[in-house]
Each structure stands twice: as C-alpha cells, then as structure tokens.
Coordinates of C-alpha atoms in Angstrom, one line a residue:
Chain A
M1 CA -26.9 1.5 13.2
K2 CA -28.7 4.5 11.6
T3 CA -31.2 3.7 8.9
P4 CA -29.7 4.4 5.5
V5 CA -31.3 7.1 3.4
C6 CA -32.2 6.5 -0.2
V7 CA -29.5 7.0 -2.8
L8 CA -28.8 10.7 -3.5
R9 CA -27.9 11.6 -7.1
L10 CA -25.5 14.5 -7.8
P11 CA -26.8 17.0 -10.3
R12 CA -25.6 16.5 -13.8
G13 CA -22.3 18.1 -14.8
P14 CA -21.9 20.9 -17.3
D15 CA -21.6 18.4 -20.2
G16 CA -25.1 17.2 -19.4
T17 CA -24.4 13.5 -18.9
S18 CA -21.9 12.8 -16.3
R19 CA -22.2 13.2 -12.5
G20 CA -18.7 14.3 -11.6
F21 CA -16.7 11.1 -12.2
D22 CA -16.3 11.3 -16.0
P23 CA -12.6 10.5 -16.7
S24 CA -12.7 12.2 -20.1
S25 CA -14.0 15.6 -18.7
A26 CA -11.8 18.6 -18.8
R27 CA -11.9 18.9 -15.0
Y28 CA -10.7 15.3 -14.5
Q29 CA -7.9 15.7 -17.0
A30 CA -6.7 18.9 -15.3
L31 CA -6.8 17.4 -11.8
C32 CA -5.2 14.0 -12.6
P33 CA -2.0 13.6 -14.5
S34 CA -2.5 10.4 -16.6
T35 CA 1.1 9.4 -16.6
I36 CA 3.8 9.5 -14.0
S37 CA 6.9 10.8 -15.8
A38 CA 10.3 9.7 -14.8
S39 CA 12.9 12.3 -13.8
G40 CA 14.7 14.5 -16.4
P41 CA 18.0 13.1 -17.8
V42 CA 17.4 9.4 -17.9
D43 CA 20.5 7.8 -16.6
C44 CA 20.2 4.0 -16.3
V45 CA 21.4 3.8 -12.8
D46 CA 19.3 6.7 -11.6
L47 CA 16.3 5.2 -13.3
R48 CA 16.8 2.0 -11.5
S49 CA 17.1 3.6 -8.1
E50 CA 14.1 5.8 -8.8
Q51 CA 12.0 2.8 -9.8
R52 CA 13.2 1.0 -6.7
A53 CA 12.1 4.0 -4.6
R54 CA 8.7 4.1 -6.4
S55 CA 8.0 0.4 -5.7
F56 CA 9.1 0.7 -2.1
L57 CA 6.9 3.6 -1.5
R58 CA 3.9 2.3 -3.5
E59 CA 4.0 -1.1 -1.8
R60 CA 3.9 0.5 1.6
Y61 CA 1.0 2.8 0.6
L62 CA -1.0 -0.2 -0.8
R63 CA -0.4 -2.0 2.4
S64 CA -1.8 1.0 4.4
L65 CA -4.9 0.9 2.1
I66 CA -5.3 -2.8 2.8
A67 CA -5.1 -2.1 6.5
M68 CA -7.9 0.5 6.1
V69 CA -10.5 -1.9 4.6
K70 CA -13.6 -2.4 6.7
R71 CA -12.4 0.2 9.3
D72 CA -14.0 3.4 10.3
V73 CA -12.2 6.3 8.6
K74 CA -12.7 10.0 9.1
F75 CA -12.5 12.1 6.0
T76 CA -11.6 15.8 6.3
M77 CA -12.7 17.5 3.2
Y78 CA -12.9 21.1 1.8
E79 CA -15.6 23.5 2.9
K80 CA -15.2 22.3 6.5
V81 CA -16.8 19.0 5.7
K82 CA -15.9 16.1 8.1
V83 CA -17.5 12.7 7.5
D84 CA -17.2 9.2 8.9
A85 CA -17.4 6.1 6.7
V86 CA -16.3 2.5 6.5
F87 CA -13.5 2.2 3.9
A88 CA -14.1 -0.3 1.2
G89 CA -11.6 0.3 -1.5
S90 CA -9.7 2.7 -3.8
D91 CA -9.1 2.9 -7.5
I92 CA -5.5 2.4 -8.9
D93 CA -4.8 6.1 -9.3
I94 CA -6.1 7.1 -5.9
L95 CA -8.8 9.3 -7.4
N96 CA -11.9 7.8 -5.8
F97 CA -12.5 6.0 -2.6
Q98 CA -15.3 3.5 -2.2
V99 CA -16.9 3.7 1.2
E100 CA -19.9 2.2 3.0
D101 CA -22.2 3.8 5.6
L102 CA -21.1 7.3 4.9
E103 CA -22.5 9.5 7.7
T104 CA -23.6 12.8 6.2
P105 CA -25.8 15.6 7.6
L106 CA -28.6 14.3 5.4
G107 CA -28.3 10.7 6.7
V108 CA -26.3 7.6 6.2
Q109 CA -25.5 6.7 2.6
K110 CA -25.2 2.9 2.3
E111 CA -22.6 3.0 -0.5
A112 CA -20.8 6.0 -1.8
L113 CA -17.8 7.2 -3.8
I114 CA -15.7 9.9 -2.4
R115 CA -13.6 12.0 -4.9
C116 CA -10.0 12.2 -3.6
P117 CA -9.4 15.7 -5.0
D118 CA -12.2 16.8 -2.5
V119 CA -10.4 15.2 0.4
I120 CA -7.8 17.0 2.5
C121 CA -6.9 14.1 4.8
Y122 CA -8.2 10.9 6.2
S123 CA -7.5 9.2 9.5
F124 CA -8.1 5.9 11.2
E125 CA -6.8 3.7 14.0
I126 CA -5.3 0.3 14.1
D127 CA -3.8 -2.1 16.7
S128 CA 0.0 -1.8 16.6
N129 CA 0.4 -5.5 17.6
L130 CA 3.8 -4.8 19.2
Chain B
M1 CA 0.4 20.7 -9.0
N2 CA 2.0 22.0 -5.9
E3 CA 5.7 21.8 -5.0
W4 CA 5.2 18.6 -2.9
C5 CA 3.6 16.8 -5.9
R6 CA 6.5 17.8 -8.1
K7 CA 9.1 16.1 -6.0
K8 CA 10.8 12.9 -7.2
P9 CA 10.3 9.5 -5.6
L10 CA 13.8 9.5 -4.2
E11 CA 13.1 12.8 -2.5
W12 CA 9.8 11.4 -1.0
Q13 CA 11.7 8.3 0.1
G14 CA 14.0 10.6 2.0
Y15 CA 11.1 11.5 4.3
V16 CA 10.3 8.0 5.3
N17 CA 11.1 7.2 9.0
K18 CA 11.2 10.9 9.9
E19 CA 8.8 12.7 12.2
V20 CA 7.3 15.6 10.3
K21 CA 4.8 18.4 10.6
V22 CA 2.6 18.7 7.5
T23 CA 0.6 21.9 6.8
A24 CA -2.5 21.4 4.7
A25 CA -5.5 23.7 4.4
K26 CA -4.4 25.8 7.4
Q27 CA -4.2 22.7 9.6
E28 CA -1.1 21.0 10.9
Y29 CA -0.7 17.2 11.1
Q30 CA 2.3 15.6 12.8
G31 CA 3.5 12.1 12.8
W32 CA 6.1 9.6 11.6
V33 CA 6.2 9.2 7.9
F34 CA 5.3 5.6 6.9
T35 CA 5.3 6.3 3.2
V36 CA 4.5 8.8 0.5
D37 CA 2.4 7.3 -2.3
P38 CA 4.3 8.0 -5.6
V39 CA 1.1 8.1 -7.6
S40 CA -0.9 10.6 -5.5
A41 CA 1.9 12.0 -3.3
N42 CA -0.3 11.3 -0.2
I43 CA 1.8 11.3 3.0
V44 CA 0.9 8.6 5.5
L45 CA 1.7 9.7 9.1
V46 CA 1.7 7.3 12.1
N47 CA 1.4 8.2 15.7
F48 CA 1.8 5.4 18.3
K49 CA -0.6 5.7 21.2
D50 CA -0.6 4.0 24.6
G51 CA -2.6 0.8 24.8
G52 CA -1.1 -0.8 21.7
K53 CA -2.9 1.4 19.2
A54 CA -1.6 3.5 16.4
S55 CA -3.4 6.5 14.8
I56 CA -2.8 7.0 11.1
V57 CA -3.4 10.2 9.3
A58 CA -2.9 10.4 5.5
V59 CA -2.7 13.9 4.0
M60 CA -3.6 14.0 0.3
G61 CA -0.7 15.1 -1.9
H62 CA -2.7 17.9 -3.6
A63 CA -3.5 19.5 -0.3
V64 CA 0.1 19.6 1.1
E65 CA 1.3 23.1 1.7
A66 CA 4.5 22.5 3.7
V67 CA 6.4 19.7 5.2
D68 CA 8.8 20.4 8.1
V69 CA 11.1 17.6 9.4
L70 CA 11.1 17.5 13.2
R71 CA 13.4 14.6 13.8
E72 CA 15.0 11.5 12.4
G73 CA 13.8 8.0 13.3
D74 CA 16.2 5.3 14.4
S75 CA 16.2 1.7 13.2
S76 CA 13.8 0.6 15.9
M77 CA 11.2 3.2 14.7
A78 CA 11.8 2.0 11.2
D79 CA 11.0 -1.6 12.3
Q80 CA 8.0 -0.5 14.2
L81 CA 6.6 1.3 11.2
T82 CA 7.2 -1.5 8.8
S83 CA 5.7 -4.2 11.1
L84 CA 2.6 -2.1 11.6
F85 CA 1.1 -2.9 8.3
M86 CA 2.6 -6.3 7.6
P87 CA 0.1 -9.1 7.7
A88 CA -0.2 -10.8 11.1
G89 CA 2.1 -13.7 11.5
A90 CA 4.4 -12.7 8.6
Q91 CA 7.8 -14.2 9.1
S92 CA 10.8 -12.6 7.6
Y93 CA 13.7 -14.8 6.7
S94 CA 17.3 -13.7 6.4
R95 CA 19.2 -14.3 3.2
E96 CA 21.0 -17.3 4.7
E97 CA 17.7 -18.9 5.8
L98 CA 16.2 -18.3 2.4
K99 CA 19.2 -19.9 0.7
N100 CA 19.0 -22.9 3.0
R101 CA 15.3 -23.3 2.3
K102 CA 15.8 -23.1 -1.4
N103 CA 18.6 -25.6 -1.4
S104 CA 16.6 -27.9 0.8
L105 CA 13.7 -27.7 -1.7
R106 CA 16.0 -28.2 -4.6
D107 CA 17.5 -31.4 -3.1
W108 CA 14.1 -32.7 -2.3
L109 CA 12.9 -32.1 -5.8
E110 CA 16.0 -33.8 -7.3
K111 CA 15.5 -36.8 -5.0
N112 CA 12.0 -37.1 -6.2
R113 CA 13.2 -36.8 -9.9
I114 CA 11.1 -33.7 -10.5
P115 CA 12.7 -31.4 -13.2
F116 CA 13.0 -27.8 -12.3
T117 CA 14.9 -24.7 -13.4
E118 CA 15.9 -21.5 -11.5
L119 CA 14.6 -18.2 -12.7
G120 CA 14.8 -14.6 -11.7
A121 CA 17.4 -11.9 -11.2
Q122 CA 18.9 -13.7 -8.3
Q123 CA 17.8 -17.2 -9.3
E124 CA 15.3 -17.0 -6.5
T125 CA 12.3 -18.5 -8.2
L126 CA 12.1 -22.2 -8.9
C127 CA 10.1 -23.2 -12.0
V128 CA 9.0 -26.8 -11.6
A129 CA 8.3 -28.9 -14.8
G130 CA 7.8 -25.6 -16.6
V131 CA 4.2 -25.2 -15.2
L132 CA 4.6 -24.2 -11.5
T133 CA 6.7 -21.6 -9.8
V134 CA 7.8 -21.4 -6.2
T135 CA 8.9 -18.1 -4.8
P136 CA 10.7 -17.4 -1.5
P137 CA 10.2 -18.5 1.3
Y138 CA 9.5 -21.8 -0.6
G139 CA 6.6 -23.0 1.5
P140 CA 3.6 -24.9 0.1
E141 CA 1.6 -21.7 0.0
D142 CA 4.3 -20.0 -2.2
C143 CA 3.5 -22.3 -5.2
S144 CA 1.7 -20.9 -8.2
S145 CA 0.4 -22.8 -11.1
S146 CA -2.6 -22.9 -13.5
N147 CA -2.7 -26.7 -13.2
E148 CA -4.6 -27.7 -10.1
I149 CA -3.4 -31.3 -10.1
I150 CA 0.3 -30.5 -10.3
L151 CA -0.2 -27.7 -7.8
S152 CA -1.7 -30.0 -5.1
R153 CA 0.9 -32.7 -5.9
V154 CA 3.8 -30.3 -5.5
Q155 CA 2.3 -28.7 -2.4
S156 CA 2.0 -32.0 -0.6
L157 CA 5.5 -32.9 -1.8
I158 CA 6.9 -29.7 -0.2
Q159 CA 4.9 -30.4 2.9
S160 CA 6.5 -33.8 3.3
N161 CA 10.0 -32.6 2.9
P162 CA 11.9 -34.1 5.9
G163 CA 14.9 -31.8 5.4
C164 CA 12.9 -28.6 6.0
Q165 CA 12.6 -27.2 9.5
Q166 CA 8.9 -27.4 10.5
D167 CA 8.1 -23.9 11.6
Q168 CA 4.8 -22.5 12.9

C-alpha cells in the first residue's frame, strides 16, 4: 500500500470562497438540472408508466452503486486522466463520488471527492455468482 | 444537455437487456445494458467474462455521444443481469407463495389474538396493532416498528409459526 500524500487543496474558485463544489455557483447550476421534469402532456396513465420506469431504472442503478462500494474502480476522466480508487459512496444526484486511496500522479490521496461532470466513465469487476 | 440526456425514462428502459455500443469522448464501450440511471442518464453496461466474473462499465450520461443497439437479450440474459446485483441469498417468491405466506401469517396472528389490518395498494402489508408493519415475504426480518419490545415479540411469534415452511 503506497503511503498517502497529505491533503491537496484545490485553488479557490472565481467567487473567492468555494473550491469547486459549491452548489449555488453558476457552473454547478448550469451543469446540474435541479429538478427532473416529467414528460410533456401529463396523462395519468402515461405518468404512471413513466414513474414505474423511473423507479425500475433507479433501483437497478442504486443496486449497482451498492455493489461498487469498497471495490477498486477505474475512473476515465477528461484530459486523458485515468485514475484508480476504492469507491466509498455517491450523493443522491450522482454529482460527486466519494473515494478512498485515489491513485494520482502526485501520490495516493487517502480520501477524495470526484466530480461526476469530470468523469467520462468508470469500470469495475464483480463475481457473477452464477 | 445532449440528446441522450433528453430522452424519457420509458425510452431509456427500452435499452435495458440489449447489447449496445456506446460512443463517448471518441471511445467505444460495448456491453449489455443493465440500467440507465434516470437522474444522471448514466448507462451501466455489463460484460460477462469466463471464470465467473463480470466486468461493469458505466458511461456518464453527459458524456454519451451515440448509442447503437447491437442485439436484443433473451429472458435468460435478463435474469442473469438482474441476479448480478441482487444481494447474495436473496430468494424471490412467486405471487402464489407470497399469498400463502401472508395467509399463514394472518391465521397465526388471529390464533394468537393479535389485532392487525391490511394496508397497501394490493393489501400486501400487514399492520400489527397499529405500530408494526410486516412486508412481503413476511419473515421475521421483514418487520418494522419503532417499539423494540413489540418488535421482538412479533418477530419471535413469526419465527414460531408452525404453519410456515421453514426455509433456509
């Protein structure tokens, strides 16, 4: 296990106070829609089937996140950045991933937050218990 | 927001259990669609490998440039995908079995003079004495209550139900 480096701090953002995770910043608002709107003409039956589809899909996604916890995950990010880390958790809007032992060219970060808009894809392996 | 993110949940659901090729940031990712997260539009792709392992790649919704469907999955693929992420040892009961288990529990509660009501869209939840709920599949671990004493009493009661098949 590589020795962790001391905590790196991002430079302050343009507003002078935040370090890139401020939910009230203009960048954040632009990147992340705060509400999920339902489809156009709201027909009762259509809404029900849309909601059913939403919960079906969301439950499966949450289960995939649960399966990822404590596993090694490879994150492919923009600017040809590829890093390995141990997944710890996500926030509800899938905007930030909490990871441990993030391997960066500067060393291993014991705990880190990865911004999801910076990620292109992530991958991991599990046993298929078949 | 790209075209993929603007799709509706029903459209995303249409991709589940299909083998697709996703193009993102000039790379291609192929696999069976396990799900598409309706919040972030992330596509979770599964590839089964030899040796009982599965490799999962999730492409972030905001990065998706194109999604091409390669082929449809059959029901066995659908089952494989679903069972991949289900907790180990999870047992799934048929509607008949659930009905039998519920009736068995109802009879046992009546025999023991415990008041209960049935709640839920399909009357699937039992509300015991107004303070404890039991959800399918009506095992001791499916009880939920804020009162510890009642919880443990009802749990041991369910455990001691002679009419219920003792599984696992």
